């Protein structure tokens, strides 16, 4: 009997302690009661209820009546924020950084805008739950590499297929020809860098010439059979850009390059988003004047030049916002996109202010990505991407207690929490 | 900037005339919230440093004619210590042999590195300048103080700090030697044997010298001097603290077994992402752990990681620190330590110990730094708000009583080695992810093989 019992206990321990699978999400009507609601677009509301139904924010107000069968969550002394949006990541495109066969963000080729990041999103990436439990509910996944490395997508961090995760925004990524070093290990001479930049610029001009022609032919042949057109997927992928239907996300960092990019955008008359923009603070007025939005970051990075002030990377986003640029943030990370709120916190501390920093990871990216009707704030009728926290989500001491993405109640679990639960008091321990 | 160049020329002239002398200062910090680490938090208190040493901590200390810092409303804590860094050195890896215990990071110190100033601007006063992880037995490391403004590499060294050496397990030595050079180690089995061979040969070497020293006349000539064997012998004698780059639980246990077989006890595991799995074993051995706050998944051996590592280790009584291993992270270690409050609910003092007293213990310098106590070095960081808050901004950083960073004295360009004829733009684009990768998992590997 004892033997049998101990076997049961053993089996229980094996199953309970080695089940490294997080719990399933649930889809139900939830009434969040008596919270401080940080709406972003409509100020902060005290002692307010939020009703989540059918994946949407169904109602906001004080003393809402609970619909039958709704789950009620007492949020007294708790805070509700809209889910955070990261404007540039390789989350779910890469599983293990140094294992190249698990990296799906860098296809071969210079002109490959048809490479579609959404195709390679792994809905079961271990980093997804790790990310969202810090309040990040949507991210841009972007390809990286050559001049036009592919098409980026906005995804929600829940779903079993890429299509279920698709949040309805796409943009072609472009790496603007750079006149700076590509990193500490870049040993090219100034002359070589300049030559390469000129070569890349020429190449882009040529691509655009071809694209303009392709666009004219395609427009002229609308409604007709396209069989006369040769298969040119890269041109097809760029058509919506030249037609102004989707933007180009242009990675550019150095001051002079940003100016060149602004001039180029104006000349081409296309919709564009500047990304990276690490020296945006030097040309902030020009970016503001051009009215081009910016996705900048990581905030937590070293200054671009040895002679720069030590905190310029912290200040960059705030300086641009101050100048009137619409600024969103990105981590440009893969497994540690969870640090987005802390990047925003540093930006807030170094000149941006808390309110503007919150906007830079909620309503601003939603507006920049054209999804502000559904995302980026706590408003009736928007998608229920939101979380409940014990306090200020920029502070590390704060814990996130409840999380909702597209109305799904997401467990506050990840591999990291499961390992914590299993190993905090390991059993068997040392002498068991 | 002109002033800096003049100062540079002046100090260079001085340095060539005078024998090197570490600058020590006098300073009185008034009316701050003093976080001592070892004796609680003292509101509205003062700290007096004279000749580089903390002389008094208390209320209403007044001294005539001393440089006084008003810390009203601010937080005064011990200078932050980074137990794993590669800033302020010219090279990282001597990746030419699985055992390079004969080389010294101390021979490659670069006092001009701007990364030292940036670390100071994050409240970091001392760091462990480490050899890389290319070899199972790497070179000997150097504990440095961030005396930015000194131009003599010797001035950076923390005189009297115990010797330390870098060991490395797992993928890095396997890649560099097994995959890259087709020699042992290509596996974790091979890594173990590098240590066993090193220690066993050192035992023979010691015995040979013992025989010769007890009876010099009995031998024809003295045994051949071997720098590697000298170092390995000093590890066996307990004169060097091992700091071992490690990730997986199995390899950590392997090294504990090897050390037990050879009677070596001074060991700090570095990175040690799976330390949480063997926390009871680490605690029982008396091994310490220096971890990242949240880095993971940058290579396969850190795929099964948890950001709760530091908390689990702390709760299992392992002396734990949070390190940077990065010129970026070192600038906000206070923020990295604070992450243990989200990931594991550590108390304020527990979290701050991870970047002060605990790394000091791991480097064997806790009798001199790591807490605010009378008699300890005057190494101090002052923050605008509680250092574990995201809204805290480092204000002043003091090393040996000398103000090395002051947010009000920070000018646009703090470099000390400006080449007036340089034409090449210094802009480096940090957004290329390949660089991030090097900085993380392959940082040392790439420096070695670029």
Short mmCIF file of C-alpha atoms in Angstrom, two decimals, chain A residues 20 90 94-99 105-106 125-127 130 133-134 144-145 175-176 178-185 187 189-190 252-254 276 278-279 297-311 313-315 330 332-336 338-339 341-343 345-346 348-350 354 392-400 415-417 419-420 423-426 429-430, chain B residues 112 114 117-118 121-122 171 175 276-281 284 293-301 303-308 311-312 315-316 327-328 331-332 334-336 338-346 348 386-394 405 407 410-415 417 423-440 442-443 446-447 450:
data_model
loop_
_atom_site.label_atom_id
_atom_site.label_comp_id
_atom_site.label_asym_id
_atom_site.label_seq_id
_atom_site.Cartn_x
_atom_site.Cartn_y
_atom_site.Cartn_z
CA UNK A 20 6.70 22.65 -19.18
CA UNK A 90 12.29 39.50 -34.73
CA UNK A 94 14.10 33.37 -34.29
CA UNK A 95 14.13 30.70 -31.64
CA UNK A 96 17.78 30.39 -30.64
CA UNK A 97 20.03 33.26 -31.72
CA UNK A 98 23.24 31.38 -32.51
CA UNK A 99 21.51 28.43 -34.21
CA UNK A 105 14.39 36.90 -40.52
CA UNK A 106 17.33 37.15 -42.92
CA UNK A 125 7.85 30.34 -30.09
CA UNK A 126 8.84 29.99 -26.44
CA UNK A 127 9.59 33.72 -26.30
CA UNK A 130 7.79 35.33 -22.03
CA UNK A 133 3.45 38.59 -19.52
CA UNK A 134 5.23 41.96 -19.32
CA UNK A 144 16.44 42.11 -41.80
CA UNK A 145 19.37 42.13 -44.21
CA UNK A 175 17.58 49.61 -45.32
CA UNK A 176 18.55 53.06 -46.50
CA UNK A 178 24.21 53.96 -44.77
CA UNK A 179 27.30 56.13 -44.50
CA UNK A 180 28.22 54.86 -41.03
CA UNK A 181 29.97 51.77 -39.80
CA UNK A 182 27.77 48.72 -39.40
CA UNK A 183 29.15 47.86 -36.01
CA UNK A 184 32.34 47.67 -34.10
CA UNK A 185 33.69 44.97 -36.36
CA UNK A 187 36.72 47.58 -40.79
CA UNK A 189 37.63 52.54 -44.82
CA UNK A 190 35.70 55.80 -45.09
CA UNK A 252 18.20 54.76 -41.15
CA UNK A 253 20.32 56.00 -38.26
CA UNK A 254 23.02 58.57 -39.03
CA UNK A 276 16.03 53.12 -35.90
CA UNK A 278 19.47 56.78 -33.55
CA UNK A 279 20.70 60.26 -34.52
CA UNK A 297 15.04 52.20 -30.37
CA UNK A 298 16.27 50.36 -28.52
CA UNK A 299 16.43 53.20 -26.00
CA UNK A 300 18.76 51.01 -23.96
CA UNK A 301 21.72 51.19 -26.29
CA UNK A 302 25.14 52.80 -26.36
CA UNK A 303 25.62 56.13 -28.13
CA UNK A 304 26.59 55.90 -31.78
CA UNK A 305 29.78 57.91 -31.44
CA UNK A 306 32.57 57.84 -28.90
CA UNK A 307 32.25 61.60 -28.42
CA UNK A 308 28.50 61.51 -27.79
CA UNK A 309 27.04 62.28 -24.42
CA UNK A 310 26.65 59.08 -22.42
CA UNK A 311 22.86 59.37 -22.21
CA UNK A 313 20.45 57.11 -26.67
CA UNK A 314 18.15 57.47 -23.64
CA UNK A 315 17.22 61.01 -24.71
CA UNK A 330 11.03 49.39 -30.67
CA UNK A 332 14.75 45.55 -32.15
CA UNK A 333 15.08 42.41 -30.06
CA UNK A 334 13.91 38.85 -30.34
CA UNK A 335 13.82 37.01 -27.01
CA UNK A 336 13.87 40.09 -24.79
CA UNK A 338 9.71 41.95 -22.79
CA UNK A 339 12.00 44.90 -22.01
CA UNK A 341 8.22 48.88 -21.08
CA UNK A 342 11.65 49.45 -19.52
CA UNK A 343 12.92 51.07 -22.72
CA UNK A 345 10.67 53.94 -18.82
CA UNK A 346 14.20 55.11 -19.60
CA UNK A 348 10.37 58.77 -19.84
CA UNK A 349 13.11 59.41 -17.28
CA UNK A 350 15.43 61.06 -19.76
CA UNK A 354 5.72 59.30 -18.55
CA UNK A 392 3.25 51.67 -12.87
CA UNK A 393 4.23 49.13 -15.57
CA UNK A 394 7.55 50.91 -16.18
CA UNK A 395 8.65 50.08 -12.62
CA UNK A 396 10.30 46.69 -12.19
CA UNK A 397 8.62 46.24 -8.82
CA UNK A 398 5.20 46.26 -10.44
CA UNK A 399 3.60 42.92 -11.25
CA UNK A 400 1.15 42.22 -14.02
CA UNK A 415 8.80 29.03 -19.49
CA UNK A 416 10.47 31.42 -17.06
CA UNK A 417 7.69 31.25 -14.50
CA UNK A 419 11.00 26.94 -14.22
CA UNK A 420 10.74 29.26 -11.22
CA UNK A 423 13.06 24.96 -9.03
CA UNK A 424 12.54 27.55 -6.29
CA UNK A 425 12.34 24.70 -3.82
CA UNK A 426 13.68 21.84 -5.88
CA UNK A 429 16.67 18.65 -3.07
CA UNK A 430 20.24 18.01 -2.03
CA UNK B 112 41.25 55.80 -22.34
CA UNK B 114 35.15 55.74 -23.08
CA UNK B 117 33.33 56.76 -18.27
CA UNK B 118 29.95 55.48 -19.40
CA UNK B 121 27.82 57.47 -15.44
CA UNK B 122 25.80 54.42 -14.35
CA UNK B 171 29.74 25.83 -26.47
CA UNK B 175 33.33 25.92 -31.01
CA UNK B 276 18.86 27.59 -10.60
CA UNK B 277 18.63 23.87 -11.34
CA UNK B 278 21.59 23.01 -9.12
CA UNK B 279 21.27 25.78 -6.55
CA UNK B 280 21.40 23.35 -3.59
CA UNK B 281 24.63 21.81 -4.93
CA UNK B 284 26.61 23.11 -0.42
CA UNK B 293 19.25 39.61 -15.13
CA UNK B 294 17.35 38.31 -18.15
CA UNK B 295 19.53 37.26 -21.08
CA UNK B 296 18.54 33.95 -22.62
CA UNK B 297 17.94 32.11 -25.91
CA UNK B 298 20.89 33.73 -27.70
CA UNK B 299 22.39 30.25 -28.00
CA UNK B 300 21.12 26.76 -27.37
CA UNK B 301 22.76 26.25 -23.99
CA UNK B 303 17.40 28.09 -24.07
CA UNK B 304 16.15 26.58 -20.82
CA UNK B 305 16.71 29.74 -18.81
CA UNK B 306 14.62 31.78 -16.44
CA UNK B 307 14.85 35.42 -15.45
CA UNK B 308 14.06 34.16 -11.95
CA UNK B 311 15.98 34.95 -7.09
CA UNK B 312 16.09 31.13 -6.96
CA UNK B 315 16.62 31.93 -1.87
CA UNK B 316 18.84 28.81 -1.91
CA UNK B 327 29.40 47.94 -22.39
CA UNK B 328 25.71 48.70 -22.68
CA UNK B 331 25.54 51.54 -17.68
CA UNK B 332 22.35 50.48 -15.89
CA UNK B 334 20.90 49.22 -10.98
CA UNK B 335 18.05 48.62 -13.41
CA UNK B 336 19.22 45.05 -14.11
CA UNK B 338 15.75 45.79 -10.03
CA UNK B 339 14.46 43.16 -12.44
CA UNK B 340 14.83 40.61 -9.65
CA UNK B 341 11.93 42.40 -7.97
CA UNK B 342 9.63 41.59 -10.85
CA UNK B 343 11.22 38.17 -11.37
CA UNK B 344 11.26 36.74 -7.87
CA UNK B 345 10.22 39.50 -5.45
CA UNK B 346 13.63 40.19 -3.92
CA UNK B 348 15.34 46.24 -1.94
CA UNK B 386 15.80 55.15 -5.23
CA UNK B 387 18.27 53.29 -7.47
CA UNK B 388 15.82 50.44 -8.06
CA UNK B 389 13.29 52.82 -9.59
CA UNK B 390 13.23 53.23 -13.37
CA UNK B 391 13.11 56.98 -12.76
CA UNK B 392 16.45 57.06 -10.91
CA UNK B 393 19.22 59.04 -12.59
CA UNK B 394 22.84 58.66 -11.45
CA UNK B 405 31.37 61.44 -12.75
CA UNK B 407 26.03 64.91 -14.07
CA UNK B 410 29.44 66.16 -17.82
CA UNK B 411 30.44 67.86 -21.06
CA UNK B 412 29.55 66.97 -24.60
CA UNK B 413 32.76 65.07 -25.34
CA UNK B 414 34.53 63.20 -22.56
CA UNK B 415 37.18 61.41 -24.62
CA UNK B 417 42.51 60.42 -26.60
CA UNK B 423 38.82 62.21 -40.55
CA UNK B 424 36.89 59.00 -40.27
CA UNK B 425 33.49 59.47 -38.73
CA UNK B 426 33.18 57.62 -35.47
CA UNK B 427 29.51 56.76 -35.97
CA UNK B 428 28.78 53.11 -35.37
CA UNK B 429 25.36 51.74 -36.10
CA UNK B 430 24.38 49.57 -33.16
CA UNK B 431 21.10 48.47 -34.68
CA UNK B 432 22.61 45.69 -36.74
CA UNK B 433 21.47 42.57 -34.98
CA UNK B 434 24.57 40.63 -35.93
CA UNK B 435 26.43 42.93 -33.60
CA UNK B 436 23.98 42.23 -30.81
CA UNK B 437 24.62 38.56 -31.28
CA UNK B 438 28.34 39.03 -30.94
CA UNK B 439 27.80 41.15 -27.91
CA UNK B 440 25.76 38.38 -26.38
CA UNK B 442 29.54 35.20 -29.39
CA UNK B 443 31.00 38.45 -28.19
CA UNK B 446 34.06 37.10 -32.54
CA UNK B 447 36.72 39.29 -31.03
CA UNK B 450 37.02 38.39 -36.60
#
